Short mmCIF file of C-alpha atoms in Angstrom, two decimals:
data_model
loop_
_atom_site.label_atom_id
_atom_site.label_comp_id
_atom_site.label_asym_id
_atom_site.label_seq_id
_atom_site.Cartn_x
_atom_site.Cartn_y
_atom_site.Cartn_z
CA UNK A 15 114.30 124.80 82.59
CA UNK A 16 113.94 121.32 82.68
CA UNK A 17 114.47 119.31 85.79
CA UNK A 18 115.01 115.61 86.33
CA UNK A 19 114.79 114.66 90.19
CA UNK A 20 116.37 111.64 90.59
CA UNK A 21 114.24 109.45 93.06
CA UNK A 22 111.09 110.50 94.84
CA UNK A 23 111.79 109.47 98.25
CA UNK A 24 112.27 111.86 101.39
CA UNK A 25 114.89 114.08 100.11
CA UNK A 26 113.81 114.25 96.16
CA UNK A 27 110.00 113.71 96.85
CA UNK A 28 110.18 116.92 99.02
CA UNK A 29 112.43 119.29 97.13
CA UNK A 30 110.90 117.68 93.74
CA UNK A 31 107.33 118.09 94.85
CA UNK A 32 107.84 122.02 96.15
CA UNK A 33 109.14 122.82 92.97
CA UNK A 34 106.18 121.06 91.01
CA UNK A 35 104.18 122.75 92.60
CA UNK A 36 105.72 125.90 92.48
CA UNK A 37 104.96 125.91 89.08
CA UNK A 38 108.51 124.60 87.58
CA UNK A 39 108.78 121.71 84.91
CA UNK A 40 110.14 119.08 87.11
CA UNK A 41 110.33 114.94 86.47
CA UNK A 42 110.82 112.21 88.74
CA UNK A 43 113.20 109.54 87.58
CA UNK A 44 111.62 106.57 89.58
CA UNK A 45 112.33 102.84 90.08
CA UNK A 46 108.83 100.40 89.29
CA UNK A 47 108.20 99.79 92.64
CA UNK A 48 108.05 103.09 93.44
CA UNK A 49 105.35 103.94 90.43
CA UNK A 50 103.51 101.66 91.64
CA UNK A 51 103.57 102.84 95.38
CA UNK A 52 102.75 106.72 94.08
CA UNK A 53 100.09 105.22 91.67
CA UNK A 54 98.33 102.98 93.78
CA UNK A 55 98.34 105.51 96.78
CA UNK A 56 96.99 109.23 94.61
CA UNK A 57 100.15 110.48 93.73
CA UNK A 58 102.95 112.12 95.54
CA UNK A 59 102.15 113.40 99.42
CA UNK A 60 103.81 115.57 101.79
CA UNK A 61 103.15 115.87 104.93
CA UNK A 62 104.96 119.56 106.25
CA UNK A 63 105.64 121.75 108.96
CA UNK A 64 105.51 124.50 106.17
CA UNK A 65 102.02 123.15 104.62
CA UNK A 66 100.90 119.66 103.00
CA UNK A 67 100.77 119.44 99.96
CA UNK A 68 99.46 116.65 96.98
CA UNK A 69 100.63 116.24 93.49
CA UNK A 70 97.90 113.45 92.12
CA UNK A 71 99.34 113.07 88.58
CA UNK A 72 103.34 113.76 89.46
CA UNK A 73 105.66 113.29 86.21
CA UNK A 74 107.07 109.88 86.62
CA UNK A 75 109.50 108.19 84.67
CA UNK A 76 111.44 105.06 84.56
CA UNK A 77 115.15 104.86 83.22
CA UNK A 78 113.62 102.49 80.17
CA UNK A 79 111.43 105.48 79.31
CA UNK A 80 114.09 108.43 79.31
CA UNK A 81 114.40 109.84 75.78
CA UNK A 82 115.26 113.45 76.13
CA UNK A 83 118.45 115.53 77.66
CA UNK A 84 117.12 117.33 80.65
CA UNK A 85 118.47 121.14 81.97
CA UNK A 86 119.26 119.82 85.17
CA UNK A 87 119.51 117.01 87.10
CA UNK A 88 119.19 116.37 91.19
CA UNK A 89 120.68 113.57 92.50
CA UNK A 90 119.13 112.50 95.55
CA UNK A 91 119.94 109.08 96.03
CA UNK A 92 121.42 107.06 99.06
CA UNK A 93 125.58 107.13 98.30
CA UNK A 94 125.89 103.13 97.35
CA UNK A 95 123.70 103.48 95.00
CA UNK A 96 125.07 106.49 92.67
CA UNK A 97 126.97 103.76 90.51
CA UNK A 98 123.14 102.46 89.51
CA UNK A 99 121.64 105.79 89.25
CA UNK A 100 124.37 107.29 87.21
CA UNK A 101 123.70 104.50 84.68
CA UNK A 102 120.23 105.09 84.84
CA UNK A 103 120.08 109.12 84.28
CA UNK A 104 122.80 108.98 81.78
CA UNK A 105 121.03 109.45 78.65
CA UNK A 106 119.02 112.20 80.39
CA UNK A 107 122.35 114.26 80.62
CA UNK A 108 123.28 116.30 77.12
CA UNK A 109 125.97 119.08 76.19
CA UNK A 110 124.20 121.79 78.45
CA UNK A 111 122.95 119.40 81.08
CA UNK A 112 124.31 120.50 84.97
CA UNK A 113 124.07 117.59 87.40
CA UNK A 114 123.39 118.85 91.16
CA UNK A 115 123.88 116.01 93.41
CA UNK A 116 122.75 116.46 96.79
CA UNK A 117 124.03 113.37 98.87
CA UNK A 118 126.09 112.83 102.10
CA UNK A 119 130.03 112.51 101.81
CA UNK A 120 132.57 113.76 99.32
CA UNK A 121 133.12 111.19 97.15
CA UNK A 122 130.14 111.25 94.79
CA UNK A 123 131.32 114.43 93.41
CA UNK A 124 134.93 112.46 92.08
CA UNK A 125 132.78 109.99 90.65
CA UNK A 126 130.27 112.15 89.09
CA UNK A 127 133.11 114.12 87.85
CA UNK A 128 135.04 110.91 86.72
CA UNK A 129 131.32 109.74 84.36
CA UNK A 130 130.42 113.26 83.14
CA UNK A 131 132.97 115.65 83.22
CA UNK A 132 133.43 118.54 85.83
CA UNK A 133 131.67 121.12 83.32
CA UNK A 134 128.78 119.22 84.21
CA UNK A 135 128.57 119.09 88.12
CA UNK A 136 127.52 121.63 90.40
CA UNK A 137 127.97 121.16 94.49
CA UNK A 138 125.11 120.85 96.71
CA UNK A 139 123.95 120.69 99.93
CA UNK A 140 120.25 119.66 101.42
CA UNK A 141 119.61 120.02 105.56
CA UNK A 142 116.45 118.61 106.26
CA UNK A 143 114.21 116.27 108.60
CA UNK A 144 112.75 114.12 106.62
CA UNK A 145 111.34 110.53 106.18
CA UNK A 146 109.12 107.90 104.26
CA UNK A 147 105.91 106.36 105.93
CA UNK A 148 105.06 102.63 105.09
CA UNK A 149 102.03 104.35 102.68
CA UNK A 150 104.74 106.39 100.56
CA UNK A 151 103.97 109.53 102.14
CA UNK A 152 106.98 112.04 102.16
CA UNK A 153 107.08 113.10 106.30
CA UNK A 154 108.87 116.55 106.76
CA UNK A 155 109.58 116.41 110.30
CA UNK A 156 110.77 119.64 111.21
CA UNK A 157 110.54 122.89 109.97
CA UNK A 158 114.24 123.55 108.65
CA UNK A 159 114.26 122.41 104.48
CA UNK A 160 117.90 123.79 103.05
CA UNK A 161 118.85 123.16 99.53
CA UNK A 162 122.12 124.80 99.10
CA UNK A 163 124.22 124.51 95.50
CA UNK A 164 127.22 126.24 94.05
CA UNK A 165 129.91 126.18 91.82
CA UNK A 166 132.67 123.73 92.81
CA UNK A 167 135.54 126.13 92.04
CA UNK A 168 133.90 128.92 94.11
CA UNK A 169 132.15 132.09 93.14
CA UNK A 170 128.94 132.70 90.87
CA UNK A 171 128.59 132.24 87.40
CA UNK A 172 125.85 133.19 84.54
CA UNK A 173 124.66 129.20 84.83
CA UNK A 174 124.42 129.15 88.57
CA UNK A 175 122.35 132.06 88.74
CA UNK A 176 120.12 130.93 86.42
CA UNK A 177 119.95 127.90 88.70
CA UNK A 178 119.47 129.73 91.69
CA UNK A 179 116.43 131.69 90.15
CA UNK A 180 114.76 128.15 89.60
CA UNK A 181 115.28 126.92 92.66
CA UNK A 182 114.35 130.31 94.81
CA UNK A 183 110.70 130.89 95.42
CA UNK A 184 110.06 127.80 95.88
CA UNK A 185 108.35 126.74 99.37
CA UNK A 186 111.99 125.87 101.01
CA UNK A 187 115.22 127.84 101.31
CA UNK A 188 117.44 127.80 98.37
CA UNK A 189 120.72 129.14 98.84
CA UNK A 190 123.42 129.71 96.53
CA UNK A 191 127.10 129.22 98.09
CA UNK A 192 129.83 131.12 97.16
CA UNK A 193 132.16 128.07 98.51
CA UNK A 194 129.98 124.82 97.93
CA UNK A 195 132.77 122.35 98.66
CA UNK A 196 133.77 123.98 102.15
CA UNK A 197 129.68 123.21 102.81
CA UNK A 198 130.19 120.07 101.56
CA UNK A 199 133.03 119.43 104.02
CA UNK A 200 131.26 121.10 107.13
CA UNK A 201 128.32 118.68 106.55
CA UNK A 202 130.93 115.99 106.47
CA UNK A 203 132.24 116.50 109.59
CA UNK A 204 129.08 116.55 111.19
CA UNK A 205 127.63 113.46 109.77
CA UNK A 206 130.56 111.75 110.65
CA UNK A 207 130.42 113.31 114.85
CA UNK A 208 126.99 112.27 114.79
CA UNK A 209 126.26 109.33 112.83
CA UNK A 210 129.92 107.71 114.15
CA UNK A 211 128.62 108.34 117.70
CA UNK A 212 125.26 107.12 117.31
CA UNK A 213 126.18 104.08 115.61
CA UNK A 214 129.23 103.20 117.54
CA UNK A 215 126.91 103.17 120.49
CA UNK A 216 123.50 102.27 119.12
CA UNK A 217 121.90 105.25 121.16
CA UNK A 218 121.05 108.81 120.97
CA UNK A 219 122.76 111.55 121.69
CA UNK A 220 121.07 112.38 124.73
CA UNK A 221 121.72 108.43 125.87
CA UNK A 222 125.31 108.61 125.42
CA UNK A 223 125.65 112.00 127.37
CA UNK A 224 124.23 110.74 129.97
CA UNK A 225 126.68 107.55 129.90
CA UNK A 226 129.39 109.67 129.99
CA UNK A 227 130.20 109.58 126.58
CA UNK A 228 130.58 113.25 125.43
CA UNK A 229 134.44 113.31 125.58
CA UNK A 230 134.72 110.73 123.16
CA UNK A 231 131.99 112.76 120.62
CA UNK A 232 134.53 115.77 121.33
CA UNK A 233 137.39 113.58 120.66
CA UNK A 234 135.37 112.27 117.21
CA UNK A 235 134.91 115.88 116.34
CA UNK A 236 138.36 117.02 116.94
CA UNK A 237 139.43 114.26 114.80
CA UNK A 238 137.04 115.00 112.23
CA UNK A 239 138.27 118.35 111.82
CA UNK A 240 141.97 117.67 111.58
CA UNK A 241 141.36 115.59 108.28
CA UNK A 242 138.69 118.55 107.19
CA UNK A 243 142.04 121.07 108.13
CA UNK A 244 144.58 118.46 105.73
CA UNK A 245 142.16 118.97 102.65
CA UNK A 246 142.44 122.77 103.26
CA UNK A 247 138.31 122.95 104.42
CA UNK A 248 138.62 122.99 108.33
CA UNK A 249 134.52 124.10 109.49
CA UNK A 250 134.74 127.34 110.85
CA UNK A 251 135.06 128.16 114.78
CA UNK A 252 131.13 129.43 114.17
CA UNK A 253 130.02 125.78 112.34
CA UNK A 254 132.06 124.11 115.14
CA UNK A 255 130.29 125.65 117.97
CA UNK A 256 127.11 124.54 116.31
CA UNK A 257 128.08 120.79 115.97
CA UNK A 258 129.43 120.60 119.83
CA UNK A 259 125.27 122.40 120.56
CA UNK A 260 123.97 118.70 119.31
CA UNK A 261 126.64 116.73 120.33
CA UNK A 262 126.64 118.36 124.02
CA UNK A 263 122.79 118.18 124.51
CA UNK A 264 121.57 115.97 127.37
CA UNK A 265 118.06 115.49 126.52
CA UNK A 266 118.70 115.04 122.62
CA UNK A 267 116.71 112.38 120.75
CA UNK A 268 118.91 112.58 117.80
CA UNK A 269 120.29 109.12 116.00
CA UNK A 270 122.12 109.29 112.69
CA UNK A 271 119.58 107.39 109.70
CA UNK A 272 122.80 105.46 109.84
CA UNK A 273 122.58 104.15 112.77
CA UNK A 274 118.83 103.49 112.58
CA UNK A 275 120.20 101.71 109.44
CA UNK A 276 121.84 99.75 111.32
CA UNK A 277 118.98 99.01 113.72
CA UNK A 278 117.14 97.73 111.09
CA UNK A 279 119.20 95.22 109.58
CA UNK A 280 119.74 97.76 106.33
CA UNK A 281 122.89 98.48 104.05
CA UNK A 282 124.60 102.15 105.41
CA UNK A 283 126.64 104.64 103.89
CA UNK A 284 129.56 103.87 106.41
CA UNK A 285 132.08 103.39 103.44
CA UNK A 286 131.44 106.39 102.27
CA UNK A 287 131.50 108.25 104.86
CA UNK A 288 133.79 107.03 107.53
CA UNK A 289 136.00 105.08 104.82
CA UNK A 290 136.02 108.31 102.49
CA UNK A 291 137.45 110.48 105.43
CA UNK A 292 140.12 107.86 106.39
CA UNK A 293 141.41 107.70 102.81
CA UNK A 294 141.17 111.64 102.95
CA UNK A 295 143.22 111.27 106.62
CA UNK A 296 147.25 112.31 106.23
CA UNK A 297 149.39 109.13 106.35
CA UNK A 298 150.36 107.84 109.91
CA UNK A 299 146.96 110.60 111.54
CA UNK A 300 146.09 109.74 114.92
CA UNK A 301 142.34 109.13 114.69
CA UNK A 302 141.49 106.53 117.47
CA UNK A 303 137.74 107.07 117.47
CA UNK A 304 137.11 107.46 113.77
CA UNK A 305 139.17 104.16 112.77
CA UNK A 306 136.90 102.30 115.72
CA UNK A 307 133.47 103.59 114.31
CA UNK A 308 134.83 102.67 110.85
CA UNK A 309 136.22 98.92 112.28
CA UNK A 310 132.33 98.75 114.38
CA UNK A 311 130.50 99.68 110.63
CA UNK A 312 132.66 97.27 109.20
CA UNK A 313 131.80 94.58 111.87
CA UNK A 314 128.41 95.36 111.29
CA UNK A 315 128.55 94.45 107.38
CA UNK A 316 130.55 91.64 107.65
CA UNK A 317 128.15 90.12 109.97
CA UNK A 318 124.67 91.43 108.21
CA UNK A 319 126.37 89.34 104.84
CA UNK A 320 127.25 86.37 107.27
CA UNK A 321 123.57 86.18 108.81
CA UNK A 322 121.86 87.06 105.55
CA UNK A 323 122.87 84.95 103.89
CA UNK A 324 122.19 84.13 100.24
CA UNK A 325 122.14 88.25 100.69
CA UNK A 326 122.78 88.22 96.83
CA UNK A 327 119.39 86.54 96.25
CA UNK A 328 117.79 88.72 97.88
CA UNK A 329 119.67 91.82 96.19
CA UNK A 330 118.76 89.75 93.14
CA UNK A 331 114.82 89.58 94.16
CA UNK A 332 114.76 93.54 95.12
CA UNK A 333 116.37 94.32 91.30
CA UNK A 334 113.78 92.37 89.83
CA UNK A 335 111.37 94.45 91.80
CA UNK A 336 113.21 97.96 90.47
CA UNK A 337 112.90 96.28 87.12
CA UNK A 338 109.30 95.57 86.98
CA UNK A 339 109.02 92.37 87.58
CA UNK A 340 107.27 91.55 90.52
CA UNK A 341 106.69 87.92 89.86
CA UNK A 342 110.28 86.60 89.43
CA UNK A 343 111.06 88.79 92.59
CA UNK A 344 108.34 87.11 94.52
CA UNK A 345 109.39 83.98 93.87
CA UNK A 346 113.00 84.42 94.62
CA UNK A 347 111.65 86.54 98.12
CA UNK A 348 109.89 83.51 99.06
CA UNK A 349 112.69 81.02 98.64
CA UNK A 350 115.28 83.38 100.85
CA UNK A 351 112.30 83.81 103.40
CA UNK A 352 111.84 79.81 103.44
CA UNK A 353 115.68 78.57 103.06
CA UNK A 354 117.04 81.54 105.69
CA UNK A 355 113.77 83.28 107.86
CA UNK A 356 115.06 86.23 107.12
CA UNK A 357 112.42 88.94 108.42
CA UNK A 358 112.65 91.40 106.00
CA UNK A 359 112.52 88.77 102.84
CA UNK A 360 109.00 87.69 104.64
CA UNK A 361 107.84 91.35 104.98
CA UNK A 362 108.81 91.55 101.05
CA UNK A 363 106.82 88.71 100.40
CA UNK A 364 103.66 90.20 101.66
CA UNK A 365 104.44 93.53 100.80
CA UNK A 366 104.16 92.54 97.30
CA UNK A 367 100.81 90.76 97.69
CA UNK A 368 99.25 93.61 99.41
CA UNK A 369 100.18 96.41 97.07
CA UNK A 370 100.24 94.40 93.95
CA UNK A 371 103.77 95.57 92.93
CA UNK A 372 105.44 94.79 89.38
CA UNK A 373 102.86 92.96 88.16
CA UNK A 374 101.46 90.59 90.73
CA UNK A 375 98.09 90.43 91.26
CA UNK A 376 96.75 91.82 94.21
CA UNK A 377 96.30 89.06 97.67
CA UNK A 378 95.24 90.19 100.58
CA UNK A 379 94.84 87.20 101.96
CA UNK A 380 98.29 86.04 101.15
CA UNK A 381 99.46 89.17 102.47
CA UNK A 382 98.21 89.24 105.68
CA UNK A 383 99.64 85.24 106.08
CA UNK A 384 103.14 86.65 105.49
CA UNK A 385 102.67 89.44 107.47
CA UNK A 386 101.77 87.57 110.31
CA UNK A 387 104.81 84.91 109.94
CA UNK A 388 107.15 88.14 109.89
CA UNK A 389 105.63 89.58 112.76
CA UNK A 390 105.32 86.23 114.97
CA UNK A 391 109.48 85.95 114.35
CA UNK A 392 109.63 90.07 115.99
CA UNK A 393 109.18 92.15 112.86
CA UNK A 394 108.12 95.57 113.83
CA UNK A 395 107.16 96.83 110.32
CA UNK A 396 104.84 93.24 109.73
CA UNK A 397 103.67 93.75 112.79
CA UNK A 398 102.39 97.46 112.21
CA UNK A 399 100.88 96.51 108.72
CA UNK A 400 99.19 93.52 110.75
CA UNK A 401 97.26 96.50 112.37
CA UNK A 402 96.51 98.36 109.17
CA UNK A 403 95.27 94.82 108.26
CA UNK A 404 93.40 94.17 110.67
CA UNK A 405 91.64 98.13 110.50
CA UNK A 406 91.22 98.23 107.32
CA UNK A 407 89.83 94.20 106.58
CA UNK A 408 93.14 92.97 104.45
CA UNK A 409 93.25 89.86 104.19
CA UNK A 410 91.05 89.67 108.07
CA UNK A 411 87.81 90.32 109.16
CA UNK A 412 87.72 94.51 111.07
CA UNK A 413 88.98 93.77 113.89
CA UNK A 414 89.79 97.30 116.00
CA UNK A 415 90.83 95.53 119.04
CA UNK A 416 93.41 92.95 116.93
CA UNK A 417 94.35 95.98 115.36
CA UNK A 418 95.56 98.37 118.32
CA UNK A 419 97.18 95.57 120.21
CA UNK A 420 99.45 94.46 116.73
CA UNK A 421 99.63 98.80 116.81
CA UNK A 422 100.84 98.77 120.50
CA UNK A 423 103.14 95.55 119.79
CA UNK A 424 105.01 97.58 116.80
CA UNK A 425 105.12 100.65 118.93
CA UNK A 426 107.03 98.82 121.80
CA UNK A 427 109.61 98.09 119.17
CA UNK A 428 109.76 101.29 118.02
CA UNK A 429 107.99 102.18 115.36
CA UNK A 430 106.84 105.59 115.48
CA UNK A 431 103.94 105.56 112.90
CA UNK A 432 102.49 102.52 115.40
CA UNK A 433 103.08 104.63 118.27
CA UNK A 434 101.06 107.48 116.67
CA UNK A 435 98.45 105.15 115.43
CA UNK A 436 98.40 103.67 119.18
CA UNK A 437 97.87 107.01 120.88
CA UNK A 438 95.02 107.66 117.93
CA UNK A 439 93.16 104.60 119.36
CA UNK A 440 94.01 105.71 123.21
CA UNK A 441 92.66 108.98 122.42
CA UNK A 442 88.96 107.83 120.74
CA UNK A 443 88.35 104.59 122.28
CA UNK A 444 88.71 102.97 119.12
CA UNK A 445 89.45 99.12 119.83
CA UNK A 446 90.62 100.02 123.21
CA UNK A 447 89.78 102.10 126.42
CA UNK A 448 90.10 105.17 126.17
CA UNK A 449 92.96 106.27 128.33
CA UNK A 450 94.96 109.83 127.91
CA UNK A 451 97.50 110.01 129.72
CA UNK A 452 98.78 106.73 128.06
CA UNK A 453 97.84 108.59 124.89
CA UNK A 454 99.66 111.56 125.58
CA UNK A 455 102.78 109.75 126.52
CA UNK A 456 102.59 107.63 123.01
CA UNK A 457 101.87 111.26 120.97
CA UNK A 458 104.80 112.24 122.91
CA UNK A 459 106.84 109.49 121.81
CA UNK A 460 106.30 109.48 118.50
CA UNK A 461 106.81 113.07 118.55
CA UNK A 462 110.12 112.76 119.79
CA UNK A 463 110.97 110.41 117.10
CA UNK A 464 109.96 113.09 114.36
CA UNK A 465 106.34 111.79 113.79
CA UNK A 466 104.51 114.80 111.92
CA UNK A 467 101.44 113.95 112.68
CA UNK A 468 101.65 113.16 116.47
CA UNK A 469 103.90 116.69 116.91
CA UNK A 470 100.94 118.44 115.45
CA UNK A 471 98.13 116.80 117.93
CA UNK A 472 99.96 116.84 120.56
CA UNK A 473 100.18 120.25 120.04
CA UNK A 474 96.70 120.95 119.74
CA UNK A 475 96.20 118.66 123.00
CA UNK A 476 98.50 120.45 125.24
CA UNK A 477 97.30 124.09 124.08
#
């Protein structure tokens, strides 16, 4: 069987990359810039509670290059942008192609349905912890790594078995559902408890338990479930239970991606999520909380496209990147980073020059000037790539003390892969004094945010 994984990020580069190397025939549909990253950097890594792994030479393709129907296709990208990513994996889909999309929310599956036919679309389901570093590497951040799939009208089938015996074996759990959609719908609830929560508030869910906050997560929930209940898929008593165990938790670090999103000054999934369920609500429903967190996400785009602005220039600079061509997108990165300051068009800028993306020739030199501009106006990811910079000679002379100090600035703000590389530096003396109890405390903190690395030596530390 033939599989086409659509992206290689946390979710695809993970599942994708188990399968590879579990021997099956698997593709990854990439965009240019992230050929380049997997290229430049040996192929695809994971980093894994259940075992690293490295695929140097991992099937890559672009959607220019796709010339042949595949057996089946994963979907794995972010919700706004399945519109894109349908056009792109179209031709890969013939008569006997099954599509397994495996994204958050309900509605991909109408419009997947609504492009390629229901004959063609399978439900499906992926639980796990997982993340991107700035190098590309795929971080699995806890041990749980569910792929779940089904047929949407219920039951098994001669196809989905075959399925299931490609996906089983495999290095995670594969599970086939006998009701895929109620999954879907019990995943929906919970996103929408915890991500509403966390975003409405901007904290975890330990912070807002301790504010006093649980009865309106409880009141979230409950409302969550009613609209679940009016599309005949209320979450059972059981899967209830299990939501109110995160949402209940004092000492949780948990925050939604969509409300770290949010943090960062990115696009969210907030339509389709908390829109979907409101246009899935009954007419007249009394959902309070859920209408607030969708009016806050709302808010929250209205004024990221007021304050980033020309926001379609930039849009316009990162398709050029997707597309290959790393010089137009420079240029149009630049002039958004001079007309507006926007941070993240001034990390673009030198994240280009440093990796030599789409085309561009290599500059460290320039790199490291735009990095440093970023980082002076309070950009935590310029300033942690000031640090690799400065450790690695990019652009700078070594400098090990310049390059924990940019670490420990980026860690302050929050950074987890600074705070690990921090506590690294703590630990060894390496352009600081050594100090371990302030090492331990960063190896903690980065731990708590889900940094793979730092959970494993703190670990060995405290054994």
């Amino acid at each position: 069987m033939k599989i086409l994984m659509i992206g290689a990020g946390a979710l695809g580069g993970y599942f994708g990359a188990r399968l590879a190397d579990a021997g099956r025939d698997v593709t990854f549909l990439v965009r240019p810039r992230r050929r380049s990253q997997l290229e430049a950097t040996g192929g695809l890594h994971v980093e894994s509670p259940a075992g690293d792994l490295h695929l140097p030479e991992p099937k890559l393709v672009t959607a220019d290059e796709l010339d042949d129907h595949y057996d089946l296709v994963i979907v794995t990208c972010k919700a706004y942008d399945l519109d894109s990513c349908m056009a792109d994996f179209a031709p890969a889909v013939g008569p006997g192609t099954l599509i397994l999309p495996v994204l958050n929310g309900i509605r991909h599956m109408d419009s997947l349905i609504d492009r390629f036919g229901k004959d063609h679309v399978l439900g499906g389901r992926g639980m796990i912890f997982a993340t991107l570093g700035v190098d590309g590497r795929v971080l699995h951040q806890a041990p749980l790594a569910v792929l779940d799939y089904g047929e949407i009208a219920g039951g098994t089938s001669p196809r989905i078995e075959m399925v299931d015996a490609i996906l089983s074996g495999a290095g995670f759990e594969a599970r086939l559902r006998d009701n895929i959609m109620q999954d879907l719908w019990d995943k929906h609830v919970l996103i929408a408890t915890v991500a509403g929560s966390t975003s409405l508030m901007r904290a975890t869910i330990g912070d807002i338990n301790r504010a006093g906050g649980l009865e309106f997560m409880e009141g979230l929930l409950a409302e969550n479930v009613r609209i679940a209940e009016a599309n005949c898929h209320r979450p059972s008593e059981e899967f209830q239970s299990y939501i109110r165990s995160i949402i209940t938790n004092p000492d949780s670090t948990q925050m939604a991606s969509l409300a770290k999103d949010m943090d960062k000054g990115g696009r969210t999934e907030a339509e389709h999520i908390f829109g979907d369920l409101l246009n899935r609500a009954p007419s007249g429903a009394d959902l309070p909380r859920l209408r607030t967190v969708y009016l806050c996400s709302r808010a929250y785009e209205m004024r990221r496209q007021r304050e980033t602005l020309p926001v379609d220039d930039f849009d316009r600079a990162n398709a050029l990147l997707d597309a290959g061509d790393g010089k137009a997108a420079l240029k149009l990165f630049r002039e958004v980073a001079d007309k507006t300051g926007r941070l993240d068009a001034m990390h673009s800028v030198a994240h280009t020059y440093l990796y030599g993306v789409g085309g561009v020739t290599k500059d460290h030199d320039a790199a490291f000037a735009w990095f440093t501009k970023a980082a002076n106006n309070g950009c935590p990811q310029a300033m942690y790539h000031l640090g690799m910079c400065n450790a690695n000679g990019y652009g700078t002379p070594v400098d090990k003390a310049a390059a924990s100090e940019w670490y420990r600035k980026s860690a302050e703000r929050g950074d987890e892969d600074a705070m690990y590389e921090l506590a690294k530096r703590l630990e060894t003396g390496d352009g600081v004094a050594i100090d371990m109890d302030e090492a331990l405390n960063w190896y903690r903190e980065a731990a708590g945010h889900g940094q793979k690395a730092a959970v494993e030596r703190l670990q060995d530390l405290e054994e």
